[in-house]
mmCIF file of C-alpha atoms in Angstrom:
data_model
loop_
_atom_site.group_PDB
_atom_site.id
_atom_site.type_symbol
_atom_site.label_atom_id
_atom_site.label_comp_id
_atom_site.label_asym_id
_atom_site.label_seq_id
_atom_site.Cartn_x
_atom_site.Cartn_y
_atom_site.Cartn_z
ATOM 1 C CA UNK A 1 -7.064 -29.678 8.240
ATOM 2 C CA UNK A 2 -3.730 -28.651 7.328
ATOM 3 C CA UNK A 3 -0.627 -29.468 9.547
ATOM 4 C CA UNK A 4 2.911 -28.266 9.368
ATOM 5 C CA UNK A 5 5.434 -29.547 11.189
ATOM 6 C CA UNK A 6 9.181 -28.456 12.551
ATOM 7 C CA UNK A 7 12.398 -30.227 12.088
ATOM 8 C CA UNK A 8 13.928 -31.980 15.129
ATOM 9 C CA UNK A 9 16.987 -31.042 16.894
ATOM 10 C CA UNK A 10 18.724 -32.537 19.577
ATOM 11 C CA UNK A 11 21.494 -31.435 22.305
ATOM 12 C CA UNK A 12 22.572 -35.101 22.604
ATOM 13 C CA UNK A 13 25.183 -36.175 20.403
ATOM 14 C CA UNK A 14 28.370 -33.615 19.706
ATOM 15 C CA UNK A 15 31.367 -33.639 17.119
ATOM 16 C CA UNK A 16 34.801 -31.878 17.107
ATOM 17 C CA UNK A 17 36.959 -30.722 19.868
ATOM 18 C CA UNK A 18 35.762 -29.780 22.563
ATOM 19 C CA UNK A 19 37.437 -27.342 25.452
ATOM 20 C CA UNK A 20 37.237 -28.898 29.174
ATOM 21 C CA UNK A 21 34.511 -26.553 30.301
ATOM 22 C CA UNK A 22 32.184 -28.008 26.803
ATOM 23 C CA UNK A 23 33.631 -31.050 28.272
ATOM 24 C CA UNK A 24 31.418 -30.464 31.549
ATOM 25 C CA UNK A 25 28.253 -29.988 29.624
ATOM 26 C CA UNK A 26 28.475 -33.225 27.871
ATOM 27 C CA UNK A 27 26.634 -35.667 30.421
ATOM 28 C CA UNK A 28 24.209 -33.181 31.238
ATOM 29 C CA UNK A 29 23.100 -32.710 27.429
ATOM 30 C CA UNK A 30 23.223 -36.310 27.360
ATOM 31 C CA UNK A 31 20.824 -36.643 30.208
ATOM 32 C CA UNK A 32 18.574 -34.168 29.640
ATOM 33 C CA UNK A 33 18.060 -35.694 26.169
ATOM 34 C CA UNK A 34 17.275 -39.109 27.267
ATOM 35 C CA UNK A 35 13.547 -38.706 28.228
ATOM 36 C CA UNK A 36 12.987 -36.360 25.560
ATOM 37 C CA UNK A 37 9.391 -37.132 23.472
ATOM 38 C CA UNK A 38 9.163 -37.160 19.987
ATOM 39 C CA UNK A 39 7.391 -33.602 19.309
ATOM 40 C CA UNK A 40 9.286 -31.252 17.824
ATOM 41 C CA UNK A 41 12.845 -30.521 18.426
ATOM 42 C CA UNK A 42 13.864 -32.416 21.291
ATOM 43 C CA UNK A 43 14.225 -36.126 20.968
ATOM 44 C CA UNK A 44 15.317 -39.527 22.169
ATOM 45 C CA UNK A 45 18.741 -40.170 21.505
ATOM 46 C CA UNK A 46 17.584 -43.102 19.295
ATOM 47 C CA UNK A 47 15.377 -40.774 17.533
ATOM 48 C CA UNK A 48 17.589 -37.684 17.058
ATOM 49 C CA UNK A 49 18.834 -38.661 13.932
ATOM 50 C CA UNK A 50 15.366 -37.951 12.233
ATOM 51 C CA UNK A 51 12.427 -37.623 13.449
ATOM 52 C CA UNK A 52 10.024 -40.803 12.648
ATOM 53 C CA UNK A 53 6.998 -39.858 12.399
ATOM 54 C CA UNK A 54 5.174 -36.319 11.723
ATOM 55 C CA UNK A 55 3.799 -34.857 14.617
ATOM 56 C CA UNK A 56 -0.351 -33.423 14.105
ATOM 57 C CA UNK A 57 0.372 -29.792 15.919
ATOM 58 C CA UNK A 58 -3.481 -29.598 17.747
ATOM 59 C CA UNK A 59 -4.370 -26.123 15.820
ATOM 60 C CA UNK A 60 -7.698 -25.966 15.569
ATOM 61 C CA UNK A 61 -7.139 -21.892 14.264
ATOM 62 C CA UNK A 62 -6.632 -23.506 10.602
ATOM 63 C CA UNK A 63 -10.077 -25.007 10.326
ATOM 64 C CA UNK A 64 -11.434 -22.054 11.777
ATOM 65 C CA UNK A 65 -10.339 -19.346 9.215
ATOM 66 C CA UNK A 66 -8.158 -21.452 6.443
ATOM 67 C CA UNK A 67 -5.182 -19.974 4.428
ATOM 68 C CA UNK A 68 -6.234 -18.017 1.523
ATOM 69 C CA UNK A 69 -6.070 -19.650 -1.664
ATOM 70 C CA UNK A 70 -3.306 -19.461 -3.635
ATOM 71 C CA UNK A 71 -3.675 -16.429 -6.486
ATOM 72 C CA UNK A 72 -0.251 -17.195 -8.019
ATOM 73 C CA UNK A 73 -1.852 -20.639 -9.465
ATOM 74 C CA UNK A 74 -5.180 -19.055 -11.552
ATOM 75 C CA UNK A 75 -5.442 -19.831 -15.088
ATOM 76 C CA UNK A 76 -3.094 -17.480 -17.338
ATOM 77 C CA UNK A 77 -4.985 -14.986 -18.465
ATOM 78 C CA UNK A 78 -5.567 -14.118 -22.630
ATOM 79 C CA UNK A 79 -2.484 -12.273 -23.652
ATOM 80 C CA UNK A 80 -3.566 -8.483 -24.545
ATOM 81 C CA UNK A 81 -2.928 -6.385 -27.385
ATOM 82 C CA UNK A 82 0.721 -5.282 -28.133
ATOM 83 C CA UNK A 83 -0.467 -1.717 -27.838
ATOM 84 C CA UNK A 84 -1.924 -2.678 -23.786
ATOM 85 C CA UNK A 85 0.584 -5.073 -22.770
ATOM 86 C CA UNK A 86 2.160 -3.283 -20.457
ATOM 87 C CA UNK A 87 -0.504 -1.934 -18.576
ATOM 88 C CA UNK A 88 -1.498 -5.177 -17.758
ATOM 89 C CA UNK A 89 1.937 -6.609 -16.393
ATOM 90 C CA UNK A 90 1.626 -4.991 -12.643
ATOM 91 C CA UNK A 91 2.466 -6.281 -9.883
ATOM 92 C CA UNK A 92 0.436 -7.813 -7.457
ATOM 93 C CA UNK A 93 -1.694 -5.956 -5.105
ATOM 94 C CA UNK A 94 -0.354 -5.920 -1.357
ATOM 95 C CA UNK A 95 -2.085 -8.161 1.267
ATOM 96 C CA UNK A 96 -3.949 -6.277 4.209
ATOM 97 C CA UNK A 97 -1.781 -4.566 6.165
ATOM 98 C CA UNK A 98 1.343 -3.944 3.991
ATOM 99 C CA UNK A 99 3.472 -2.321 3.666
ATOM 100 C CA UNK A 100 3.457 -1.783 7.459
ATOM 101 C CA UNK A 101 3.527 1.556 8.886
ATOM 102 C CA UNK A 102 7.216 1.584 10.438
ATOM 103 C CA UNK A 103 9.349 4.096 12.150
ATOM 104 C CA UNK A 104 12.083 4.971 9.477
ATOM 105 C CA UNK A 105 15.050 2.775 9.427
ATOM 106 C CA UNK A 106 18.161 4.455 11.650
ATOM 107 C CA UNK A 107 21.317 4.718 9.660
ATOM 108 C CA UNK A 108 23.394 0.974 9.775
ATOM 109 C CA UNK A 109 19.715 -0.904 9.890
ATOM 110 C CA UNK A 110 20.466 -4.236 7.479
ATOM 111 C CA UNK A 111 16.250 -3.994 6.695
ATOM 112 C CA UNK A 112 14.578 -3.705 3.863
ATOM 113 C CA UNK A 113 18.154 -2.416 2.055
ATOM 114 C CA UNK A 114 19.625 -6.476 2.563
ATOM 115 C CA UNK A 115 18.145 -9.845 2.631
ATOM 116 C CA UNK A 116 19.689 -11.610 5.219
ATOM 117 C CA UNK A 117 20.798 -15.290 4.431
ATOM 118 C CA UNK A 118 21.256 -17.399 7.465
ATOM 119 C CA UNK A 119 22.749 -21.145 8.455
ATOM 120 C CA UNK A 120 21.144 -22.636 11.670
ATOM 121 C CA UNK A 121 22.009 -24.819 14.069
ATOM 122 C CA UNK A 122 24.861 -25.509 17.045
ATOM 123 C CA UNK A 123 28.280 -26.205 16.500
ATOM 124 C CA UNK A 124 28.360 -29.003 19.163
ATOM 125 C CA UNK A 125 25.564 -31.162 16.996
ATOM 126 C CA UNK A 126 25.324 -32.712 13.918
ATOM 127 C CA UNK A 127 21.465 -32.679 13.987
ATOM 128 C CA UNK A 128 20.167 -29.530 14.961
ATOM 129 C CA UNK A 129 21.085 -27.941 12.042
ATOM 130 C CA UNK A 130 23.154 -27.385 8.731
ATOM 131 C CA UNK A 131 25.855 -24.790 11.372
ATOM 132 C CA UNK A 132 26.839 -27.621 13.473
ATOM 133 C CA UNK A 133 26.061 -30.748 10.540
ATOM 134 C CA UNK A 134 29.276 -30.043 8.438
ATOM 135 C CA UNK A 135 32.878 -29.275 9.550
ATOM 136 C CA UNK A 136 33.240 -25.551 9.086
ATOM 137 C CA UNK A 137 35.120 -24.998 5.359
ATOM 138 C CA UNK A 138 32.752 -27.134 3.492
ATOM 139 C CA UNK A 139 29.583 -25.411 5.864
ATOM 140 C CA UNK A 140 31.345 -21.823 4.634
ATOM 141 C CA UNK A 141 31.182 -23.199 1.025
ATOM 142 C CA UNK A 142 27.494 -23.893 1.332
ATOM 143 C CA UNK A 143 26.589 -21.003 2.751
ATOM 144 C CA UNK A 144 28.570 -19.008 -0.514
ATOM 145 C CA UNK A 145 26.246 -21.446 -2.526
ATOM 146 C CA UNK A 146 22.990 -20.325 -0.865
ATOM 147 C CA UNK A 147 23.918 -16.679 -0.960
ATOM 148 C CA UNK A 148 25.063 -16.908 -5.137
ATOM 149 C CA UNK A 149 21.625 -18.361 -5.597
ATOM 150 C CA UNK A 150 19.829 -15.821 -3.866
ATOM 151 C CA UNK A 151 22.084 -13.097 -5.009
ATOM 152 C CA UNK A 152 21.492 -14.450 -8.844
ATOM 153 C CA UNK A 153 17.454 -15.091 -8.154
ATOM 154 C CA UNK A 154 16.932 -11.009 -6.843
ATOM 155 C CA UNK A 155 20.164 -9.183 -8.206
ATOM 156 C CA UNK A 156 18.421 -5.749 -6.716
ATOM 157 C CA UNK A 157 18.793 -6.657 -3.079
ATOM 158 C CA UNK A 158 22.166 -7.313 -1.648
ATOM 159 C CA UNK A 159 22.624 -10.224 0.498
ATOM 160 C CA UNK A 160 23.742 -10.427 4.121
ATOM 161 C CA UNK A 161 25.138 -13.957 5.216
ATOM 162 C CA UNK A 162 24.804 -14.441 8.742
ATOM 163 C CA UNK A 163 25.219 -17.501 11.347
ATOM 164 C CA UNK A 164 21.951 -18.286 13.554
ATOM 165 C CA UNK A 165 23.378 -20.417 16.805
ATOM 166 C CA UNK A 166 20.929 -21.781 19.298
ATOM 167 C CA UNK A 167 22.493 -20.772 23.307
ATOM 168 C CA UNK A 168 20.066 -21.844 25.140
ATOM 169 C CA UNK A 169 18.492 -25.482 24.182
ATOM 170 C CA UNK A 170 15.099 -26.762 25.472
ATOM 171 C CA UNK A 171 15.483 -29.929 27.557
ATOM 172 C CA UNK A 172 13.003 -33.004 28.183
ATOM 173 C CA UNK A 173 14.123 -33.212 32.114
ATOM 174 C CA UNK A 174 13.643 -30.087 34.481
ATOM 175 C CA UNK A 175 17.420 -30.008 34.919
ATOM 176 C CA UNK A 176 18.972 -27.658 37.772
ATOM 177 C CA UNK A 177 16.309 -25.477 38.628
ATOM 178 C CA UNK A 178 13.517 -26.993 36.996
ATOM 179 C CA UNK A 179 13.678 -24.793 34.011
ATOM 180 C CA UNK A 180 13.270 -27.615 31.433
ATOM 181 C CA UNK A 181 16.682 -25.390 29.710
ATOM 182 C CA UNK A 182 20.571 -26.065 29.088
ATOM 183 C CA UNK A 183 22.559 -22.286 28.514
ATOM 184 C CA UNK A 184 25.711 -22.980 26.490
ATOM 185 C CA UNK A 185 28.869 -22.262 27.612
ATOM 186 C CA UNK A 186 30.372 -18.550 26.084
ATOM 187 C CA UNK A 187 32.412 -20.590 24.241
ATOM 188 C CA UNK A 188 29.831 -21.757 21.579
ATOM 189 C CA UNK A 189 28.864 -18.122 20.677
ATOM 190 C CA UNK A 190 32.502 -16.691 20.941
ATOM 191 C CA UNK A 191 33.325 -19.988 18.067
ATOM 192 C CA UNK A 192 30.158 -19.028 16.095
ATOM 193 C CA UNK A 193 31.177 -15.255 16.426
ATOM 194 C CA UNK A 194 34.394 -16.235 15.101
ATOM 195 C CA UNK A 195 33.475 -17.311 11.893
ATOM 196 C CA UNK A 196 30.965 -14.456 11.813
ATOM 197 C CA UNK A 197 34.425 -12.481 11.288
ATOM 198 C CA UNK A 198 35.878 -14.822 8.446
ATOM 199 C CA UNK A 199 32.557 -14.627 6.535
ATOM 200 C CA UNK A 200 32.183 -10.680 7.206
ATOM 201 C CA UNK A 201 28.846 -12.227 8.662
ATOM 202 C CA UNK A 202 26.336 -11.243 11.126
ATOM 203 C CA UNK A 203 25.371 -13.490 13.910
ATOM 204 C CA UNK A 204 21.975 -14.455 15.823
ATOM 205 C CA UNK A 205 21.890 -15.572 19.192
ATOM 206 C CA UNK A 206 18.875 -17.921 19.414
ATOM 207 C CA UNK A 207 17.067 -18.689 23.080
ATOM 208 C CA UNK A 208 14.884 -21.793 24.036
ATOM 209 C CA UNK A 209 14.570 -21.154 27.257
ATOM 210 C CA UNK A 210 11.891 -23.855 28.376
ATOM 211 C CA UNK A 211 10.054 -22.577 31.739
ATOM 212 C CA UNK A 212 13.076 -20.105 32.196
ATOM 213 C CA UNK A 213 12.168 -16.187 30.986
ATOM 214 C CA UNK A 214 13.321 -13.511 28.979
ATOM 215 C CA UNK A 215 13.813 -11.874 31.440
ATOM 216 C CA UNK A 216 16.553 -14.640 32.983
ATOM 217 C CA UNK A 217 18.278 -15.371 29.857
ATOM 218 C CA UNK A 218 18.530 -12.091 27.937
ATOM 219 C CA UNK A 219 20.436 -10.541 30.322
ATOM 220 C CA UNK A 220 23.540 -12.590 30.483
ATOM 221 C CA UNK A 221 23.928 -12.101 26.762
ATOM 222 C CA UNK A 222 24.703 -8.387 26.941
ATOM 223 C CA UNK A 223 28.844 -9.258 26.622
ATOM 224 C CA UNK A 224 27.913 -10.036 23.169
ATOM 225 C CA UNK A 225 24.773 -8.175 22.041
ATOM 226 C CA UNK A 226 27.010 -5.195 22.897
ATOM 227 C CA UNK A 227 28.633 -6.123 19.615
ATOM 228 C CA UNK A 228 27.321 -4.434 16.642
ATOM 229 C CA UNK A 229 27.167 -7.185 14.370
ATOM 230 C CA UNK A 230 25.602 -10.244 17.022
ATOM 231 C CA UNK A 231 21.862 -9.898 17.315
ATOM 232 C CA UNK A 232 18.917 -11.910 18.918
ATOM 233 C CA UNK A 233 16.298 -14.987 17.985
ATOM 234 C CA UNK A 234 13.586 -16.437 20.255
ATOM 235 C CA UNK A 235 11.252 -19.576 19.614
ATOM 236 C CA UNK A 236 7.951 -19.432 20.729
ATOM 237 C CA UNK A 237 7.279 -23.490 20.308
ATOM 238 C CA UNK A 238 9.687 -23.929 23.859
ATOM 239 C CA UNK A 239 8.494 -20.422 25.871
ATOM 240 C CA UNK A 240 6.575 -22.779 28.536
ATOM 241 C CA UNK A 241 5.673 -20.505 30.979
ATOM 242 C CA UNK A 242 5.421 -22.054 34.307
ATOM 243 C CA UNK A 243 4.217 -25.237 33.648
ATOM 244 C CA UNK A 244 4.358 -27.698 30.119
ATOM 245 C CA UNK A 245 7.776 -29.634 28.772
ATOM 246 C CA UNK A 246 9.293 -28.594 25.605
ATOM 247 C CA UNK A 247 8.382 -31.205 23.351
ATOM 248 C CA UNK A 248 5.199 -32.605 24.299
ATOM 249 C CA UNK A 249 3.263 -28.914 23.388
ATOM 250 C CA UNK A 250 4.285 -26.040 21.559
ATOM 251 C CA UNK A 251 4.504 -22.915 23.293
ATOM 252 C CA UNK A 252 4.164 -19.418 22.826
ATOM 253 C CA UNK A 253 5.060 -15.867 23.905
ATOM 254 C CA UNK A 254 3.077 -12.760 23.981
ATOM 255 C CA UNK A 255 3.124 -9.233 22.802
ATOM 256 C CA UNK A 256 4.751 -8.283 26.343
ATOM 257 C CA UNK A 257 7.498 -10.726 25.819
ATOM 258 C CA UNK A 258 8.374 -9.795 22.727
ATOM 259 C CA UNK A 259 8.328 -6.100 23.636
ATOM 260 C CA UNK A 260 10.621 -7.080 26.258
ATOM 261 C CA UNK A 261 13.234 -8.320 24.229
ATOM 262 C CA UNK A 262 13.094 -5.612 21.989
ATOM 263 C CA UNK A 263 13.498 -3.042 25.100
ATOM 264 C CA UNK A 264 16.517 -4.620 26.000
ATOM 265 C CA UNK A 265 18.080 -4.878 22.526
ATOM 266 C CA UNK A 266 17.186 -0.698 22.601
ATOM 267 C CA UNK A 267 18.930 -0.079 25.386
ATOM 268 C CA UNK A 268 21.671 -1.698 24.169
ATOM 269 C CA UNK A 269 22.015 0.787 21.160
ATOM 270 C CA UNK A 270 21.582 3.593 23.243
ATOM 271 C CA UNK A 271 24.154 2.702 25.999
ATOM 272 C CA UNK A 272 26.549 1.359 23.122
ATOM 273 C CA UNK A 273 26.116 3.669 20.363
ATOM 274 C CA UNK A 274 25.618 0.971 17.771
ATOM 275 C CA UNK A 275 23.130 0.328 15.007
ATOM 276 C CA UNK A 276 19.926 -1.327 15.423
ATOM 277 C CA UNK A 277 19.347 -4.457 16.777
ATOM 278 C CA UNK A 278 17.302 -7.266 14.832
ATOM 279 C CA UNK A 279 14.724 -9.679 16.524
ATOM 280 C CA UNK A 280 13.857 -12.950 15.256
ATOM 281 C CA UNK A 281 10.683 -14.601 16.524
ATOM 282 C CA UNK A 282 10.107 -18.368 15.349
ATOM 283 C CA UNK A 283 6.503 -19.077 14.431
ATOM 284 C CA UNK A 284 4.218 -21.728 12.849
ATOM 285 C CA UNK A 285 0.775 -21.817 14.745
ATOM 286 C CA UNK A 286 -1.735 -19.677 15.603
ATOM 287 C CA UNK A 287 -1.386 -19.746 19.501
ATOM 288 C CA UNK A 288 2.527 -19.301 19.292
ATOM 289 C CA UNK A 289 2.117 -15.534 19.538
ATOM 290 C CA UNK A 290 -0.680 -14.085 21.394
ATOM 291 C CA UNK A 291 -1.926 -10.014 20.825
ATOM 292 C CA UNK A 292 0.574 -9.284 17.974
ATOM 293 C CA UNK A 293 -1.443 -6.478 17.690
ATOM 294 C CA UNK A 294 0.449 -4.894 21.028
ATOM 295 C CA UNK A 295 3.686 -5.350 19.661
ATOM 296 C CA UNK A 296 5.899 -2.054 19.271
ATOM 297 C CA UNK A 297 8.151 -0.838 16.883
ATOM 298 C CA UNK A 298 10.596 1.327 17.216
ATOM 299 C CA UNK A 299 13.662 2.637 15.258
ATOM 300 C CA UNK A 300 16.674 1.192 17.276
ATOM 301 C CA UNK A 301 15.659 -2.453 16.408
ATOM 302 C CA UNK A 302 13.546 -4.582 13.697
ATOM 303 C CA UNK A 303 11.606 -7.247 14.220
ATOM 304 C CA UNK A 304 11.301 -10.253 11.837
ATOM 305 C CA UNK A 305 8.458 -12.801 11.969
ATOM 306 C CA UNK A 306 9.786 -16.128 10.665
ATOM 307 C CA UNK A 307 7.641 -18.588 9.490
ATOM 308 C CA UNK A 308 9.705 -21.832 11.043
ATOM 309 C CA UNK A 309 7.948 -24.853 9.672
ATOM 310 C CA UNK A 310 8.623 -28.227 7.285
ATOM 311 C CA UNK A 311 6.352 -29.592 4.928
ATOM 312 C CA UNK A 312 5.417 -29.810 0.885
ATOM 313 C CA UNK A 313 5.787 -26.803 -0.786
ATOM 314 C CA UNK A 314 1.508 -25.878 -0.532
ATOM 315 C CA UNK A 315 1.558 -26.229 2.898
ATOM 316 C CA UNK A 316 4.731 -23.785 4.020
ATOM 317 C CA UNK A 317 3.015 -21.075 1.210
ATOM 318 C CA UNK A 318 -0.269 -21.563 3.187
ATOM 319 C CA UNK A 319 1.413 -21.598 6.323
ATOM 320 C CA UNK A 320 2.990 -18.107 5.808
ATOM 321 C CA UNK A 321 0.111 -16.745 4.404
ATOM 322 C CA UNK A 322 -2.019 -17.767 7.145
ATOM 323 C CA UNK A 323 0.354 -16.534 10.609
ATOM 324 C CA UNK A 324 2.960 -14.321 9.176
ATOM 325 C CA UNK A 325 1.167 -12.501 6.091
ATOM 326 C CA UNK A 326 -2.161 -11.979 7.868
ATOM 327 C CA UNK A 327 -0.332 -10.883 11.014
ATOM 328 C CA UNK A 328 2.032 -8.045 9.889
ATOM 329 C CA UNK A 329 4.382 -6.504 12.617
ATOM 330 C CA UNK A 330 7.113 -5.548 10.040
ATOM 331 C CA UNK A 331 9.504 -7.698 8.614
ATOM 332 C CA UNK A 332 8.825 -11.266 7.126
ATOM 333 C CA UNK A 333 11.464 -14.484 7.466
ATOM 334 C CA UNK A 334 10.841 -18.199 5.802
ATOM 335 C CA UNK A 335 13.025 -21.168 7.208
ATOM 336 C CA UNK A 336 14.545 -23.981 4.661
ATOM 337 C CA UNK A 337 14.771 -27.885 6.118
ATOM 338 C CA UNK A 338 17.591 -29.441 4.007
ATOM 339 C CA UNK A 339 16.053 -32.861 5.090
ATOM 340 C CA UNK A 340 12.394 -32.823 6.088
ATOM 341 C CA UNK A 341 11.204 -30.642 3.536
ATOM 342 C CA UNK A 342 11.917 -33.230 0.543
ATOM 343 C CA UNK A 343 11.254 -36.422 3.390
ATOM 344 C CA UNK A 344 8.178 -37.582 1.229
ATOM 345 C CA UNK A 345 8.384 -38.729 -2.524
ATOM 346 C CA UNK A 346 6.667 -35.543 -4.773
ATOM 347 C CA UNK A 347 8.777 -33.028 -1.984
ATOM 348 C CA UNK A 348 11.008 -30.864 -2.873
ATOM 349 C CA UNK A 349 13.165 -27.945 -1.268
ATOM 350 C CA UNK A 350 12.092 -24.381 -2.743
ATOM 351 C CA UNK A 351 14.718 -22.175 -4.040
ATOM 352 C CA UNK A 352 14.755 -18.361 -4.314
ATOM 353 C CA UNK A 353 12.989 -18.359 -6.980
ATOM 354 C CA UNK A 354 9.853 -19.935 -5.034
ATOM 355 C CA UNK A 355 10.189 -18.458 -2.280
ATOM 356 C CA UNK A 356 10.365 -14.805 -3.776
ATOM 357 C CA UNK A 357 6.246 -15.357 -4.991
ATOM 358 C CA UNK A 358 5.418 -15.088 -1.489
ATOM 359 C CA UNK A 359 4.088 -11.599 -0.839
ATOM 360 C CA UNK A 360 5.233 -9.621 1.225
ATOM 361 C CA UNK A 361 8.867 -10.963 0.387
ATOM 362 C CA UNK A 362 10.327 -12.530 3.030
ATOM 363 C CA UNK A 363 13.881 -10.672 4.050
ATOM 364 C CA UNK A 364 15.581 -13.171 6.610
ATOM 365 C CA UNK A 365 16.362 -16.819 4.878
ATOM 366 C CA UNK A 366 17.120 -19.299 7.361
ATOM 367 C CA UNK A 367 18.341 -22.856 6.201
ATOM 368 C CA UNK A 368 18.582 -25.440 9.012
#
């Protein structure tokens, strides 16, 4: 069986100055952490630095139909004739179902002509993510670093920096209203938008919204997803429906959530006038997204499936492979763990250069 696993993250511990209303928010992050289990991202406060111990997701879909086997590792073949050498150097057949069919990009869509190259995380933490983990010059100067490499590894697509900022963070206790969900205050995303504008960046809004909805949470964003260059991100692993707490199961949302979000970010081209809107869906199991099949496309937005999981370099191939490749909807994504993906001796964090042998090429980059 193999297992994959996703960093933690935790709302419990801040740096920096904070503004009076942040100021407010502190003891209930702090409480809503303290019961918080060891699965996934939400934690203990004594646990939030790391997480201990790996956590076995209960997907029985991987012994059921395992990942394909990886083709890039066959034996090198015997080198042909000078005369037939370069018939022979093709490249590699597409995987079922790509290129998908797609309506044709509006004009100012970032996708397929960019590779977007985003930090993740919360400016308030230190450990949900590389965004909030170092003060912002030296985090700027990493993310130049990341975006050379990639720029240097595929110099035929340009690259797109862009910050990825979590708004709405999954909680161990219900909380007011029992939605098992904290919502930032404005003042996070109007920071992280902020830098967007020093960086010439583009920013994601991210949602964990616990037994809260779509439906609740999108909504109140529309001050900023008015903006042409702030866009959207929702994780599956803490959609809990009515009933579940983030942490102790993953979740998962369905065709008909997804298609909701994407209906609003529409509307909010047409009514503003701006270029399409980009989705980003978190995934790493098979139950996380139910009838992918259903979910629609449309020109005034793109939608990226991003394979968000840690592990040894086999299993996050195999991983994408299994949920992302052989469950096209259009656009591919592949997350980076600074830490956990190099927390066992023989680990090691892939670089472009890995990363672009996955087929189909993953556009959206997101280091955490």
């Amino acid at each position: 069986m193999i297992h994959l696993f996703k960093s933690a993250s935790s709302a419990g511990l801040f740096s920096g100055k904070l503004s009076w209303s942040l100021y407010l928010l502190l003891p209930a992050l702090l409480f809503n952490s303290s019961c918080q289990t060891k699965q996934k991202p939400v934690l203990t406060p004594a646990e939030a630095s790391e997480v201990k111990k790996p956590i076995v997701l209960p997907d029985t879909a991987i012994k059921a139909a395992p990942p394909a086997t990886d083709t890039l590792a066959k034996a090198e073949p015997a080198k042909p004739a000078p005369e037939t050498a370069a018939k022979t150097e093709t490249v590699a057949k597409d995987p079922p179902g790509w290129p998908v069919k797609m309506p044709k990009a509006l004009p100012g869509a970032i996708l397929p002509e960019k590779r977007i190259i985003a930090f993740y995380g919360n400016p308030l933490s230190k450990r949900m993510g590389i965004l909030g983990e170092l003060e912002p010059e030296q985090m700027f100067a990493q993310l130049d670093k990341e975006v050379a490499a990639w720029e240097k590894a595929d110099p035929s697509t340009p690259v797109q920096p862009a910050f990825h900022v979590i708004v709405v963070t999954a909680q161990g206790q219900p909380g007011k209203g029992d939605k098992y969900r904290l919502r930032m205050s404005d003042h996070v995303a109007e920071k992280v938008i902020g830098w967007a504008e020093q960086k010439d960046a583009i920013v994601f809004l991210d949602l964990q919204i616990g037994r809260s909805t779509l439906q609740e949470e999108i909504p109140r964003l529309e001050p900023f997803l008015k903006l042409p260059n702030v866009h959207l991100g929702i994780d599956a692993e803490f959609a809990m429906k009515s009933n579940g707490v983030p942490g102790r199961r993953v979740g998962s949302y369905d065709a008909a959530d997804i298609n909701y979000a994407t209906s609003f970010l529409a509307s909010m081209v047409d009514k503003y006038q701006i270029p399409p809107k980009l989705l980003i869906v978190h995934r790493f199991t098979q139950r996380m997204i139910t009838n992918y099949k259903n979910i629609k496309l449309d020109p005034r937005y793109q939608i990226v499936m991003h394979m968000d999981g840690w592990g040894n370099q086999t299993l996050k191939k195999d991983t994408y492979r299994a949920y992302i490749q052989k469950e096209p909807v259009q656009y591919t994504g592949f997350k980076i763990f600074y830490k956990n993906d190099k927390r066992k001796p023989g680990w090691r964090i892939m670089a472009p250069e890995d990363v672009l042998k996955l087929n189909p090429k993953p556009l959206y980059i997101q280091y955490q």
